mmCIF file of C-alpha atoms in Angstrom:
data_model
loop_
_atom_site.group_PDB
_atom_site.id
_atom_site.type_symbol
_atom_site.label_atom_id
_atom_site.label_comp_id
_atom_site.label_asym_id
_atom_site.label_seq_id
_atom_site.Cartn_x
_atom_site.Cartn_y
_atom_site.Cartn_z
ATOM 1 C CA UNK A 453 -1.222 15.770 1.253
ATOM 2 C CA UNK A 454 2.129 14.016 1.195
ATOM 3 C CA UNK A 455 1.949 12.054 -2.066
ATOM 4 C CA UNK A 456 5.247 10.205 -1.523
ATOM 5 C CA UNK A 457 3.365 7.632 0.562
ATOM 6 C CA UNK A 458 0.863 6.871 -2.183
ATOM 7 C CA UNK A 459 1.095 3.785 -4.308
ATOM 8 C CA UNK A 460 2.987 4.667 -7.455
ATOM 9 C CA UNK A 461 1.844 1.956 -9.841
ATOM 10 C CA UNK A 462 -1.275 2.503 -11.936
ATOM 11 C CA UNK A 463 -1.124 -0.826 -13.757
ATOM 12 C CA UNK A 464 -3.702 -3.336 -14.839
ATOM 13 C CA UNK A 465 -6.192 -4.588 -12.295
ATOM 14 C CA UNK A 466 -4.816 -8.044 -13.012
ATOM 15 C CA UNK A 467 -1.537 -7.530 -11.147
ATOM 16 C CA UNK A 468 -0.448 -10.600 -9.253
ATOM 17 C CA UNK A 469 0.337 -10.309 -5.559
ATOM 18 C CA UNK A 470 4.072 -10.508 -6.311
ATOM 19 C CA UNK A 471 3.861 -7.840 -9.022
ATOM 20 C CA UNK A 472 1.859 -5.540 -6.745
ATOM 21 C CA UNK A 473 4.352 -6.006 -3.901
ATOM 22 C CA UNK A 474 7.319 -5.314 -6.178
ATOM 23 C CA UNK A 475 5.717 -2.233 -7.719
ATOM 24 C CA UNK A 476 3.932 -0.663 -4.764
ATOM 25 C CA UNK A 477 5.440 -2.261 -1.647
ATOM 26 C CA UNK A 478 2.037 -3.359 -0.319
ATOM 27 C CA UNK A 479 -0.124 -6.326 -1.308
ATOM 28 C CA UNK A 480 -2.876 -8.396 0.265
ATOM 29 C CA UNK A 481 -3.924 -11.958 -0.338
ATOM 30 C CA UNK A 482 -7.123 -13.614 0.856
ATOM 31 C CA UNK A 483 -7.301 -17.353 1.516
ATOM 32 C CA UNK A 484 -10.948 -18.349 2.099
ATOM 33 C CA UNK A 485 -10.088 -22.020 2.706
ATOM 34 C CA UNK A 486 -6.336 -22.485 3.151
ATOM 35 C CA UNK A 487 -5.225 -25.987 3.995
ATOM 36 C CA UNK A 488 -1.684 -27.298 4.287
ATOM 37 C CA UNK A 489 -0.884 -30.663 5.830
ATOM 38 C CA UNK A 490 2.874 -30.656 5.217
ATOM 39 C CA UNK A 491 5.373 -27.994 6.102
ATOM 40 C CA UNK A 492 6.693 -25.648 3.440
ATOM 41 C CA UNK A 493 9.498 -23.769 5.182
ATOM 42 C CA UNK A 494 10.422 -20.479 3.534
ATOM 43 C CA UNK A 495 11.460 -16.870 4.126
ATOM 44 C CA UNK A 496 10.588 -13.492 2.618
ATOM 45 C CA UNK A 497 12.429 -10.287 1.737
ATOM 46 C CA UNK A 498 9.505 -8.293 3.162
ATOM 47 C CA UNK A 499 7.237 -8.209 6.197
ATOM 48 C CA UNK A 500 4.366 -10.681 6.240
ATOM 49 C CA UNK A 501 1.376 -10.264 8.529
ATOM 50 C CA UNK A 502 -1.088 -13.153 8.802
ATOM 51 C CA UNK A 503 -4.536 -12.423 10.196
ATOM 52 C CA UNK A 504 -6.673 -15.440 11.108
ATOM 53 C CA UNK A 505 -10.317 -14.823 10.269
ATOM 54 C CA UNK A 506 -11.547 -18.340 11.133
ATOM 55 C CA UNK A 507 -9.997 -21.678 12.012
ATOM 56 C CA UNK A 508 -6.636 -22.520 13.478
ATOM 57 C CA UNK A 509 -3.185 -23.571 12.399
ATOM 58 C CA UNK A 510 0.225 -24.312 13.825
ATOM 59 C CA UNK A 511 2.936 -21.831 12.941
ATOM 60 C CA UNK A 512 6.496 -23.095 13.167
ATOM 61 C CA UNK A 513 9.593 -20.934 13.101
ATOM 62 C CA UNK A 514 13.261 -21.778 13.412
ATOM 63 C CA UNK A 515 13.049 -21.937 17.208
ATOM 64 C CA UNK A 516 9.372 -21.808 18.288
ATOM 65 C CA UNK A 517 5.936 -23.242 17.574
ATOM 66 C CA UNK A 518 2.667 -21.350 18.034
ATOM 67 C CA UNK A 519 -0.957 -22.331 17.608
ATOM 68 C CA UNK A 520 -2.801 -19.497 15.893
ATOM 69 C CA UNK A 521 -6.575 -19.040 16.167
ATOM 70 C CA UNK A 522 -9.258 -16.666 14.923
ATOM 71 C CA UNK A 523 -8.518 -13.035 15.792
ATOM 72 C CA UNK A 524 -4.780 -13.655 15.972
ATOM 73 C CA UNK A 525 -2.280 -11.678 13.956
ATOM 74 C CA UNK A 526 1.288 -12.802 13.403
ATOM 75 C CA UNK A 527 3.946 -10.411 12.150
ATOM 76 C CA UNK A 528 6.905 -12.109 10.481
ATOM 77 C CA UNK A 529 9.752 -9.733 9.905
ATOM 78 C CA UNK A 530 12.321 -9.916 7.135
ATOM 79 C CA UNK A 531 13.905 -13.303 6.346
ATOM 80 C CA UNK A 532 12.209 -15.237 9.141
ATOM 81 C CA UNK A 533 12.257 -18.955 8.445
ATOM 82 C CA UNK A 534 8.728 -20.288 8.982
ATOM 83 C CA UNK A 535 5.973 -22.647 7.925
ATOM 84 C CA UNK A 536 2.409 -23.330 8.909
ATOM 85 C CA UNK A 537 0.284 -26.438 8.996
ATOM 86 C CA UNK A 538 -3.464 -26.572 9.352
ATOM 87 C CA UNK A 539 -4.667 -28.813 12.156
ATOM 88 C CA UNK A 540 -8.381 -29.449 11.688
ATOM 89 C CA UNK A 541 -9.467 -28.623 8.171
ATOM 90 C CA UNK A 542 -9.056 -25.320 6.430
ATOM 91 C CA UNK A 543 -8.408 -21.872 7.839
ATOM 92 C CA UNK A 544 -9.572 -18.490 6.561
ATOM 93 C CA UNK A 545 -6.613 -16.079 6.358
ATOM 94 C CA UNK A 546 -5.767 -12.626 5.103
ATOM 95 C CA UNK A 547 -2.090 -11.998 4.456
ATOM 96 C CA UNK A 548 -0.543 -8.549 4.238
ATOM 97 C CA UNK A 549 2.805 -8.311 2.470
ATOM 98 C CA UNK A 550 4.622 -5.058 3.158
ATOM 99 C CA UNK A 551 7.970 -3.696 2.088
ATOM 100 C CA UNK A 552 8.506 -0.439 4.009
ATOM 101 C CA UNK A 553 11.504 0.313 1.779
ATOM 102 C CA UNK A 554 9.079 0.785 -1.137
ATOM 103 C CA UNK A 555 5.905 1.770 0.737
ATOM 104 C CA UNK A 556 7.060 3.829 3.759
ATOM 105 C CA UNK A 557 5.250 3.748 7.057
ATOM 106 C CA UNK A 558 2.267 6.022 7.286
ATOM 107 C CA UNK A 559 2.211 9.027 9.605
ATOM 108 C CA UNK A 560 0.947 7.903 13.000
ATOM 109 C CA UNK A 561 0.754 9.673 16.363
ATOM 110 C CA UNK A 562 4.067 9.543 18.244
ATOM 111 C CA UNK A 563 2.829 7.003 20.807
ATOM 112 C CA UNK A 564 1.725 4.626 18.046
ATOM 113 C CA UNK A 565 4.836 5.238 15.937
ATOM 114 C CA UNK A 566 7.068 4.075 18.782
ATOM 115 C CA UNK A 567 4.838 1.038 19.322
ATOM 116 C CA UNK A 568 5.010 0.192 15.607
ATOM 117 C CA UNK A 569 8.803 0.465 15.671
ATOM 118 C CA UNK A 570 8.875 -2.019 18.552
ATOM 119 C CA UNK A 571 6.771 -4.459 16.534
ATOM 120 C CA UNK A 572 8.187 -4.037 13.060
ATOM 121 C CA UNK A 573 11.724 -3.075 12.103
ATOM 122 C CA UNK A 574 11.286 -0.661 9.217
ATOM 123 C CA UNK A 575 14.576 -1.732 7.687
ATOM 124 C CA UNK A 576 15.993 -5.278 7.490
ATOM 125 C CA UNK A 577 19.132 -4.192 9.358
ATOM 126 C CA UNK A 578 17.053 -3.169 12.397
ATOM 127 C CA UNK A 579 15.783 -6.689 13.053
ATOM 128 C CA UNK A 580 16.908 -8.596 16.136
ATOM 129 C CA UNK A 581 15.930 -11.646 18.166
ATOM 130 C CA UNK A 582 13.088 -9.909 20.009
ATOM 131 C CA UNK A 583 11.304 -8.495 16.975
ATOM 132 C CA UNK A 584 11.607 -11.387 14.517
ATOM 133 C CA UNK A 585 8.075 -12.627 15.099
ATOM 134 C CA UNK A 586 5.239 -10.946 16.943
ATOM 135 C CA UNK A 587 1.925 -12.527 17.965
ATOM 136 C CA UNK A 588 -1.025 -10.287 18.727
ATOM 137 C CA UNK A 589 -4.671 -10.801 19.579
ATOM 138 C CA UNK A 590 -6.767 -8.221 17.775
ATOM 139 C CA UNK A 591 -9.375 -6.732 20.127
ATOM 140 C CA UNK A 592 -12.065 -6.399 17.472
ATOM 141 C CA UNK A 593 -11.360 -9.108 14.870
ATOM 142 C CA UNK A 594 -14.540 -8.356 12.878
ATOM 143 C CA UNK A 595 -13.423 -4.755 12.419
ATOM 144 C CA UNK A 596 -9.923 -5.837 11.351
ATOM 145 C CA UNK A 597 -11.397 -8.334 8.908
ATOM 146 C CA UNK A 598 -13.592 -5.604 7.407
ATOM 147 C CA UNK A 599 -10.657 -3.170 7.110
ATOM 148 C CA UNK A 600 -8.541 -5.793 5.382
ATOM 149 C CA UNK A 601 -11.348 -6.753 2.994
ATOM 150 C CA UNK A 602 -11.882 -3.082 2.120
ATOM 151 C CA UNK A 603 -8.138 -2.653 1.575
ATOM 152 C CA UNK A 604 -7.997 -5.730 -0.657
ATOM 153 C CA UNK A 605 -10.990 -4.507 -2.686
ATOM 154 C CA UNK A 606 -9.418 -1.088 -3.216
ATOM 155 C CA UNK A 607 -6.186 -2.655 -4.424
ATOM 156 C CA UNK A 608 -7.926 -5.033 -6.788
ATOM 157 C CA UNK A 609 -10.491 -2.661 -8.258
ATOM 158 C CA UNK A 610 -8.312 0.450 -8.630
ATOM 159 C CA UNK A 611 -11.295 2.791 -8.817
ATOM 160 C CA UNK A 612 -10.667 6.550 -8.906
ATOM 161 C CA UNK A 613 -9.029 7.592 -5.636
ATOM 162 C CA UNK A 614 -8.022 4.046 -4.725
ATOM 163 C CA UNK A 615 -4.469 5.125 -3.888
ATOM 164 C CA UNK A 616 -5.728 7.485 -1.173
ATOM 165 C CA UNK A 617 -8.181 4.859 0.060
ATOM 166 C CA UNK A 618 -5.366 2.288 0.303
ATOM 167 C CA UNK A 619 -3.210 4.752 2.222
ATOM 168 C CA UNK A 620 -6.031 5.547 4.677
ATOM 169 C CA UNK A 621 -7.101 1.941 5.174
ATOM 170 C CA UNK A 622 -3.533 0.738 5.694
ATOM 171 C CA UNK A 623 -3.019 3.486 8.257
ATOM 172 C CA UNK A 624 -6.125 2.210 10.114
ATOM 173 C CA UNK A 625 -4.777 -1.348 9.975
ATOM 174 C CA UNK A 626 -1.466 -0.186 11.470
ATOM 175 C CA UNK A 627 -3.314 1.718 14.198
ATOM 176 C CA UNK A 628 -5.290 -1.410 15.137
ATOM 177 C CA UNK A 629 -2.094 -3.470 15.184
ATOM 178 C CA UNK A 630 -0.400 -0.931 17.478
ATOM 179 C CA UNK A 631 -3.427 -0.862 19.778
ATOM 180 C CA UNK A 632 -3.343 -4.659 20.048
ATOM 181 C CA UNK A 633 0.316 -4.719 21.085
ATOM 182 C CA UNK A 634 0.868 -5.129 24.805
ATOM 183 C CA UNK A 635 2.327 -2.102 26.512
ATOM 184 C CA UNK A 636 6.017 -2.471 27.312
#
């Protein structure tokens, strides 16, 4: 077992999302009823993946606008200027915040590793116009939602073996993301 990929922090279960991201490089946040009527443009020093469980919203970037619906996953790479606005009431979202510099990419089969590298630059210097923002439709959104909920629970509860569970669940999430990417 290669332990370098495991989360290193064994802190209180009350870690905030920001603290968890800074310490481990991977954090999840669940929004059961997110609503935002005005734009809040911002960027991040990490990769953000937004998975829409239910509802819809409009995602605006520096040069494009996308309507996101249930089963959609958006990958925002480092420092991408963006905002979202809900259109018709609230939306149910799960956000994944990932810093591959702290939490390196998991071992994946070669075919999926190359697909992941097309989707997500694993270092900020590898970003370019074509990989700034990716939009995917997850083939089995219920399965992805379950994986993400399990991953969030493991992070929050920190039961014995949670670090291995997080590693395995995140690997499954990455596999599903790679499978959803169109072949190039």
